[in-house]
Structure formats: C-alpha cells, structure tokens
Coordinates of C-alpha atoms in Angstrom, one line a residue:
X1 CA 51.2 37.2 -97.2
X2 CA 53.5 35.2 -94.9
X3 CA 53.1 37.8 -92.1
X4 CA 49.3 37.6 -92.4
X5 CA 49.3 33.8 -92.3
X6 CA 51.5 33.9 -89.2
X7 CA 49.2 36.3 -87.5
X8 CA 46.2 34.2 -88.3
X9 CA 47.9 31.1 -87.0
X10 CA 48.8 32.9 -83.8
X11 CA 45.2 34.1 -83.4
X12 CA 43.9 30.5 -83.7
X13 CA 46.4 29.3 -81.1
X14 CA 45.5 32.1 -78.8
X15 CA 41.7 31.5 -79.2
X16 CA 42.2 27.8 -78.4
X17 CA 44.1 28.5 -75.2
X18 CA 41.5 30.9 -74.0
X19 CA 38.8 28.4 -74.7
X20 CA 40.6 25.8 -72.8
X21 CA 41.1 28.1 -69.8
X22 CA 37.4 29.0 -69.9
X23 CA 36.7 25.2 -69.7
X24 CA 38.9 25.0 -66.6
X25 CA 37.3 27.8 -64.7
X26 CA 33.7 26.9 -65.6
X27 CA 34.3 23.4 -64.4
X28 CA 36.2 24.6 -61.3
X29 CA 33.6 27.1 -60.4
X30 CA 30.4 25.6 -61.7
X31 CA 29.9 28.6 -63.9
X32 CA 28.3 29.3 -67.3
X33 CA 30.6 29.8 -70.3
X34 CA 30.0 33.5 -70.5
X35 CA 30.9 33.8 -66.8
X36 CA 34.1 31.9 -67.5
X37 CA 35.3 34.4 -70.1
X38 CA 34.4 37.3 -67.8
X39 CA 36.3 35.7 -65.0
X40 CA 39.4 35.4 -67.1
X41 CA 39.1 39.1 -68.2
X42 CA 38.8 40.1 -64.5
X43 CA 41.9 38.1 -63.5
X44 CA 43.8 39.6 -66.5
X45 CA 42.8 43.1 -65.6
X46 CA 43.5 42.8 -61.8
X47 CA 46.9 41.3 -62.4
X48 CA 47.9 43.4 -65.3
X49 CA 48.6 40.2 -67.3
X50 CA 47.5 39.6 -70.9
X51 CA 44.4 37.4 -71.3
X52 CA 46.3 34.9 -73.3
X53 CA 49.1 34.6 -70.7
X54 CA 46.5 34.2 -67.9
X55 CA 44.9 31.5 -70.0
X56 CA 48.2 29.7 -70.6
X57 CA 49.0 29.8 -66.9
X58 CA 45.6 28.3 -66.0
X59 CA 45.8 25.6 -68.6
X60 CA 49.3 24.7 -67.4
X61 CA 48.2 24.8 -63.8
X62 CA 45.9 21.8 -64.5
X63 CA 49.0 19.8 -65.5
X64 CA 51.6 21.2 -63.1
X65 CA 49.5 22.2 -60.1
X66 CA 51.5 25.4 -60.0
X67 CA 50.0 28.9 -60.5
X68 CA 51.7 32.2 -59.6
X69 CA 50.4 33.5 -56.3
X70 CA 49.1 36.8 -57.8
X71 CA 47.1 34.9 -60.5
X72 CA 45.8 32.3 -57.9
X73 CA 44.7 35.0 -55.5
X74 CA 42.9 37.0 -58.2
X75 CA 41.3 33.8 -59.6
X76 CA 40.1 32.7 -56.1
X77 CA 38.5 36.2 -55.6
X78 CA 36.9 36.2 -59.0
X79 CA 35.5 32.7 -58.5
X80 CA 34.0 33.6 -55.1
X81 CA 32.4 36.6 -56.6
X82 CA 31.1 34.7 -59.7
X83 CA 29.6 31.9 -57.5
X84 CA 27.7 34.4 -55.4
X85 CA 26.0 35.9 -58.4

C-alpha cells in the first residue's frame, strides 16, 4: 500500500510540473494548450530526455534563466514550427 501511495504522489507531482511547463511554452509562443503539450513531447523526443525532466528544466528556466543548450535549441525549433502552423 505504501508503494502505491508513493507512486500516486509521484504521478501528481509529475503532472503538475508538466502542466506548469505547458503554461510556460504556451505563453512564450502564443500557442494553444494542446500545442504546448505537443511541443514538450517533441523536445523530449528530439533530445532523448524524459518529458518530466524537460518540463522541470523549462520551469526552472523561468527562475534561473538557464536552460541546457540542447533543450534550448530544440525548444526554439519546436516553437518556430508551432508558430508557423
């Protein structure tokens, strides 16, 4: 039972971070929410980084103004593509 509770708590935290990152990218790019999630998935896939980790990095980027180059490059490309659609 403790393991299951821990997994559920982890899922809630993960979902929250992803939602926050979606908010960042839709604000940054002027996108719709569904585009924000798709953009995060693209960055995750192109950088071979878990979606939650990409989300954590983007949320932290708002505070620290630091984002790994690989994530930043992929994010910039994905934003440019999403804006042109």
